[in-house]
Amino acid sequence: MKISVMYVDDNYQQLLERKDIVAVNFPIKKSMKIFSDYDKIKNKEKLKLKSEIEDIVGFSDPNLDSKEAIENFLVFTYYLLKMKDKLIIFTAGLSYSSIDHYIEVMEVILNSFSNKALYIVKNYPATQKLYDFEL
């Protein structure tokens, strides 16, 4: 399992061009769009996914029922990771604190998967902390 966090000024373009990585939330045609594609998941399936996430992370996360962007990001990323091995996701639409929370939760989720990779492109260079490690 691997999670990498980059910033918009980092060179992530080569990842978008790879056919084995699913692009999510980027302003390009081939990218899956969180806000429209998340709404296509049935409510019953969303509840199941939220429950699975809480079982994995070990606590009830109020962000999963917030009706805000963070809920969409957490659930949709988890949904895709169940089907795909590698994702690159752009965090546009999340607040700074939501991005940090998203990264923390996704680190735990990725630890429960084998052979999965998540590349997160932060839409701001607010901190100098750059994650790039094997789980």
Coordinates of N, CA and C in Angstrom, one line a residue:
M1 N 0.8 -1.2 0.0 CA 0.0 0.0 0.0 C 0.9 1.2 0.0
K2 N 0.5 2.2 -0.8 CA 1.3 3.4 -0.8 C 0.3 4.6 -0.9
I3 N 0.7 5.6 -0.1 CA 0.0 6.9 -0.2 C 1.1 8.0 -0.4
S4 N 0.8 8.8 -1.4 CA 1.7 9.9 -1.7 C 0.9 11.2 -1.7
V5 N 1.4 12.2 -1.1 CA 0.8 13.5 -1.1 C 1.7 14.5 -1.8
M6 N 1.1 15.2 -2.8 CA 1.9 16.1 -3.6 C 1.2 17.5 -3.6
Y7 N 1.8 18.5 -4.1 CA 1.2 19.8 -4.2 C 1.0 20.2 -5.7
V8 N 0.2 21.1 -5.9 CA -0.1 21.5 -7.3 C 1.1 21.8 -8.1
D9 N 2.2 22.3 -7.5 CA 3.4 22.6 -8.3 C 4.3 21.4 -8.5
D10 N 4.0 20.3 -7.9 CA 4.8 19.1 -8.1 C 4.5 18.5 -9.4
N11 N 5.3 17.7 -9.9 CA 5.1 17.1 -11.2 C 4.3 15.8 -11.1
Y12 N 3.0 15.9 -11.2 CA 2.1 14.8 -11.2 C 1.5 14.5 -12.5
Q13 N 1.9 15.2 -13.5 CA 1.3 15.1 -14.9 C 1.6 13.7 -15.4
Q14 N 2.8 13.1 -15.2 CA 3.1 11.8 -15.7 C 2.1 10.7 -15.1
L15 N 1.6 10.9 -13.9 CA 0.7 10.0 -13.3 C -0.7 10.1 -14.0
L16 N -1.1 11.3 -14.4 CA -2.4 11.4 -15.1 C -2.3 10.8 -16.5
E17 N -1.1 10.6 -17.1 CA -1.0 10.1 -18.4 C -1.0 8.5 -18.4
R18 N -0.7 8.0 -17.2 CA -0.6 6.5 -17.1 C -2.0 5.9 -17.2
K19 N -2.1 4.8 -17.9 CA -3.4 4.1 -18.1 C -3.8 3.2 -16.9
D20 N -2.8 2.9 -16.1 CA -3.2 2.1 -14.9 C -3.6 2.9 -13.7
I21 N -3.7 4.2 -13.8 CA -4.1 5.0 -12.7 C -5.4 5.8 -13.1
V22 N -6.4 5.7 -12.2 CA -7.6 6.4 -12.4 C -7.5 7.8 -11.9
A23 N -7.8 8.8 -12.7 CA -7.8 10.2 -12.3 C -9.1 10.6 -11.7
V24 N -9.1 11.3 -10.6 CA -10.4 11.6 -9.9 C -10.3 13.1 -9.6
N25 N -11.3 13.8 -10.0 CA -11.6 15.2 -9.6 C -10.7 16.2 -10.3
F26 N -10.0 15.8 -11.4 CA -9.2 16.8 -12.1 C -10.0 17.4 -13.2
P27 N -9.7 18.6 -13.6 CA -10.4 19.3 -14.7 C -10.0 18.8 -16.1
I28 N -10.0 17.5 -16.3 CA -9.7 17.0 -17.6 C -10.8 16.0 -17.9
K29 N -11.1 15.8 -19.2 CA -12.2 15.0 -19.6 C -12.2 13.6 -19.1
K30 N -11.1 12.9 -19.1 CA -11.1 11.5 -18.7 C -11.2 11.3 -17.1
S31 N -11.2 12.3 -16.4 CA -11.2 12.2 -14.9 C -12.6 12.0 -14.4
M32 N -12.7 11.1 -13.4 CA -14.0 10.9 -12.7 C -14.2 12.1 -11.9
K33 N -15.5 12.6 -11.8 CA -15.8 13.8 -11.0 C -16.5 13.4 -9.7
I34 N -15.9 13.8 -8.6 CA -16.5 13.3 -7.3 C -17.9 13.8 -7.1
F35 N -18.2 15.1 -7.4 CA -19.5 15.6 -7.0 C -20.6 15.1 -7.9
S36 N -20.4 14.7 -9.1 CA -21.4 14.2 -10.0 C -21.4 12.6 -9.9
D37 N -20.3 12.0 -9.8 CA -20.2 10.5 -9.8 C -20.7 10.0 -8.4
Y38 N -20.4 10.7 -7.3 CA -20.8 10.3 -6.0 C -22.3 10.2 -5.9
D39 N -23.0 11.2 -6.5 CA -24.4 11.2 -6.5 C -25.1 10.0 -7.2
K40 N -24.3 9.3 -8.1 CA -24.8 8.2 -8.8 C -24.8 6.9 -8.0
I41 N -24.1 6.9 -6.9 CA -24.1 5.8 -6.0 C -25.4 5.8 -5.2
K42 N -26.1 4.7 -5.1 CA -27.4 4.6 -4.4 C -27.2 4.8 -2.9
N43 N -28.2 5.4 -2.3 CA -28.2 5.8 -0.9 C -27.9 4.6 0.0
K44 N -28.5 3.4 -0.3 CA -28.2 2.2 0.5 C -26.8 1.8 0.4
E45 N -26.2 1.9 -0.8 CA -24.8 1.6 -1.0 C -23.9 2.6 -0.2
K46 N -24.3 3.9 -0.2 CA -23.5 4.9 0.5 C -23.5 4.6 2.0
L47 N -24.6 4.2 2.5 CA -24.7 3.8 3.9 C -23.8 2.7 4.3
K48 N -23.7 1.7 3.4 CA -22.9 0.5 3.6 C -21.4 0.9 3.5
L49 N -21.1 1.7 2.5 CA -19.7 2.2 2.4 C -19.2 3.0 3.6
K50 N -20.1 3.9 4.1 CA -19.8 4.7 5.3 C -19.5 3.8 6.5
S51 N -20.4 2.7 6.7 CA -20.2 1.8 7.8 C -18.9 1.0 7.6
E52 N -18.6 0.6 6.4 CA -17.3 -0.1 6.2 C -16.1 0.8 6.6
I53 N -16.2 2.1 6.2 CA -15.1 3.0 6.5 C -14.9 3.1 8.0
E54 N -16.0 3.3 8.7 CA -16.0 3.5 10.2 C -15.5 2.2 10.9
D55 N -15.8 1.0 10.3 CA -15.3 -0.2 10.9 C -13.7 -0.3 10.7
I56 N -13.3 0.2 9.5 CA -11.8 0.2 9.2 C -11.1 1.1 10.1
V57 N -11.6 2.4 10.2 CA -10.9 3.4 11.0 C -11.1 3.3 12.5
G58 N -12.1 2.6 12.9 CA -12.3 2.3 14.3 C -13.0 3.4 15.1
F59 N -13.7 4.3 14.4 CA -14.5 5.3 15.1 C -15.6 5.8 14.2
S60 N -16.6 6.4 14.8 CA -17.7 7.0 14.1 C -17.2 8.4 13.7
D61 N -17.1 8.6 12.4 CA -16.6 9.9 11.8 C -17.8 10.8 11.4
P62 N -18.0 11.9 12.1 CA -19.2 12.7 11.7 C -19.0 13.3 10.3
N63 N -17.8 13.3 9.8 CA -17.6 13.8 8.4 C -18.3 12.9 7.4
L64 N -18.6 11.7 7.7 CA -19.2 10.8 6.8 C -20.7 11.0 6.6
D65 N -21.3 11.9 7.5 CA -22.7 12.2 7.4 C -22.8 13.8 7.4
S66 N -21.8 14.4 6.9 CA -21.8 15.9 6.9 C -22.5 16.6 5.8
K67 N -22.8 15.8 4.7 CA -23.4 16.4 3.5 C -22.5 17.5 2.9
E68 N -21.2 17.4 3.2 CA -20.2 18.3 2.7 C -19.3 17.6 1.8
A69 N -18.3 18.3 1.2 CA -17.4 17.8 0.3 C -16.6 16.7 0.9
I70 N -16.2 16.8 2.2 CA -15.4 15.7 2.8 C -16.0 14.4 2.8
E71 N -17.3 14.3 3.0 CA -18.1 13.1 2.9 C -17.9 12.5 1.5
N72 N -18.2 13.3 0.5 CA -18.1 12.8 -0.9 C -16.7 12.2 -1.2
F73 N -15.6 13.0 -0.7 CA -14.3 12.5 -1.0 C -14.0 11.2 -0.3
L74 N -14.3 11.1 1.0 CA -14.0 9.9 1.7 C -14.7 8.7 1.2
V75 N -16.0 8.8 1.0 CA -16.8 7.6 0.5 C -16.4 7.3 -0.9
F76 N -16.3 8.3 -1.8 CA -16.1 8.0 -3.2 C -14.7 7.4 -3.4
T77 N -13.7 7.9 -2.7 CA -12.3 7.3 -2.8 C -12.3 5.9 -2.3
Y78 N -13.0 5.6 -1.2 CA -13.1 4.3 -0.7 C -13.8 3.4 -1.7
Y79 N -14.9 3.8 -2.3 CA -15.6 3.1 -3.3 C -14.7 2.7 -4.5
L80 N -14.0 3.7 -4.9 CA -13.1 3.4 -6.1 C -11.9 2.5 -5.7
L81 N -11.4 2.6 -4.5 CA -10.3 1.8 -4.1 C -10.7 0.3 -4.0
K82 N -11.9 0.1 -3.8 CA -12.4 -1.3 -3.7 C -12.4 -2.0 -5.1
M83 N -12.4 -1.1 -6.1 CA -12.4 -1.7 -7.5 C -11.1 -1.4 -8.3
K84 N -10.4 -0.4 -7.9 CA -9.2 0.0 -8.7 C -8.0 -0.1 -7.8
D85 N -6.8 -0.3 -8.4 CA -5.6 -0.5 -7.6 C -4.9 0.9 -7.4
K86 N -5.0 1.8 -8.4 CA -4.3 3.1 -8.3 C -5.2 4.2 -8.6
L87 N -5.2 5.2 -7.7 CA -5.9 6.4 -8.0 C -5.0 7.7 -7.8
I88 N -5.3 8.7 -8.6 CA -4.7 10.0 -8.3 C -5.9 11.0 -8.1
I89 N -5.9 11.7 -7.0 CA -7.1 12.5 -6.7 C -6.7 13.9 -6.4
F90 N -7.4 14.9 -7.0 CA -7.2 16.3 -6.8 C -8.1 16.8 -5.7
T91 N -7.6 17.5 -4.7 CA -8.4 17.9 -3.5 C -9.2 19.2 -3.6
A92 N -9.3 19.7 -4.8 CA -10.0 20.9 -5.0 C -11.5 20.8 -4.5
G93 N -11.9 21.7 -3.7 CA -13.3 21.6 -3.1 C -13.2 21.3 -1.6
L94 N -12.1 20.9 -1.1 CA -12.0 20.6 0.3 C -11.3 21.8 1.0
S95 N -11.6 22.0 2.3 CA -10.9 23.0 3.1 C -9.6 22.4 3.5
Y96 N -8.7 23.3 4.1 CA -7.4 22.8 4.5 C -7.6 21.8 5.6
S97 N -8.4 22.0 6.6 CA -8.6 21.0 7.6 C -9.2 19.7 7.1
S98 N -10.1 19.8 6.1 CA -10.7 18.6 5.5 C -9.7 17.8 4.8
I99 N -8.8 18.5 4.1 CA -7.7 17.8 3.3 C -6.9 17.0 4.3
D100 N -6.5 17.6 5.4 CA -5.7 16.9 6.4 C -6.4 15.7 7.0
H101 N -7.7 15.9 7.3 CA -8.5 14.8 7.8 C -8.6 13.7 6.8
Y102 N -8.9 14.0 5.5 CA -9.0 13.1 4.5 C -7.7 12.2 4.4
I103 N -6.5 12.9 4.4 CA -5.3 12.2 4.3 C -5.1 11.2 5.5
E104 N -5.5 11.6 6.7 CA -5.4 10.8 7.9 C -6.3 9.5 7.8
V105 N -7.5 9.7 7.3 CA -8.4 8.6 7.2 C -8.0 7.7 6.1
M106 N -7.5 8.2 5.0 CA -7.1 7.4 3.8 C -5.8 6.6 4.2
E107 N -5.0 7.1 5.0 CA -3.8 6.3 5.4 C -4.3 5.1 6.2
V108 N -5.3 5.2 7.0 CA -5.8 4.0 7.7 C -6.5 3.1 6.8
I109 N -7.3 3.6 5.9 CA -8.0 2.8 4.9 C -7.0 2.0 4.0
L110 N -6.0 2.7 3.5 CA -5.0 2.0 2.7 C -4.3 0.9 3.4
N111 N -4.1 1.1 4.7 CA -3.5 0.0 5.5 C -4.3 -1.3 5.5
S112 N -5.6 -1.2 5.2 CA -6.4 -2.4 5.2 C -6.4 -3.0 3.8
F113 N -5.9 -2.4 2.8 CA -5.8 -2.9 1.5 C -4.4 -3.4 1.2
S114 N -4.3 -4.3 0.2 CA -3.0 -4.7 -0.2 C -2.9 -4.3 -1.7
N115 N -1.7 -3.9 -2.1 CA -1.5 -3.6 -3.5 C -2.3 -2.4 -4.0
K116 N -2.6 -1.4 -3.2 CA -3.3 -0.3 -3.7 C -2.4 1.0 -3.5
A117 N -2.6 1.9 -4.4 CA -1.8 3.2 -4.3 C -2.8 4.4 -4.4
L118 N -2.6 5.4 -3.6 CA -3.4 6.6 -3.7 C -2.4 7.8 -3.8
Y119 N -2.5 8.6 -4.8 CA -1.7 9.8 -5.0 C -2.7 10.9 -4.8
I120 N -2.4 11.8 -3.8 CA -3.3 12.9 -3.5 C -2.5 14.2 -3.8
V121 N -3.2 15.0 -4.7 CA -2.6 16.3 -5.1 C -3.3 17.4 -4.3
K122 N -2.6 18.0 -3.4 CA -3.1 19.1 -2.6 C -3.2 20.3 -3.4
N123 N -4.3 21.0 -3.3 CA -4.5 22.2 -4.1 C -4.0 23.5 -3.4
Y124 N -3.1 23.3 -2.5 CA -2.4 24.5 -1.8 C -1.1 24.0 -1.2
P125 N -0.1 24.8 -1.2 CA 1.1 24.5 -0.5 C 1.2 25.1 0.9
A126 N 0.2 24.7 1.7 CA 0.1 25.3 3.1 C 1.2 24.8 4.0
T127 N 1.7 23.6 3.9 CA 2.7 23.1 4.8 C 3.8 22.6 3.9
Q128 N 4.9 22.4 4.6 CA 6.1 21.8 3.9 C 6.2 20.3 4.1
K129 N 5.2 19.8 4.9 CA 5.2 18.3 5.2 C 4.8 17.6 3.9
L130 N 5.6 16.7 3.4 CA 5.3 16.0 2.2 C 5.4 14.5 2.5
Y131 N 4.3 13.8 2.4 CA 4.2 12.4 2.7 C 4.7 11.7 1.4
D132 N 5.4 10.7 1.6 CA 5.8 9.8 0.5 C 6.4 8.5 1.1
F133 N 5.6 7.6 1.5 CA 6.1 6.4 2.2 C 5.3 5.2 1.9
E134 N 5.9 4.1 2.1 CA 5.2 2.8 2.0 C 4.5 2.5 3.3
L135 N 3.3 2.0 3.3 CA 2.6 1.6 4.5 C 2.9 0.2 4.8

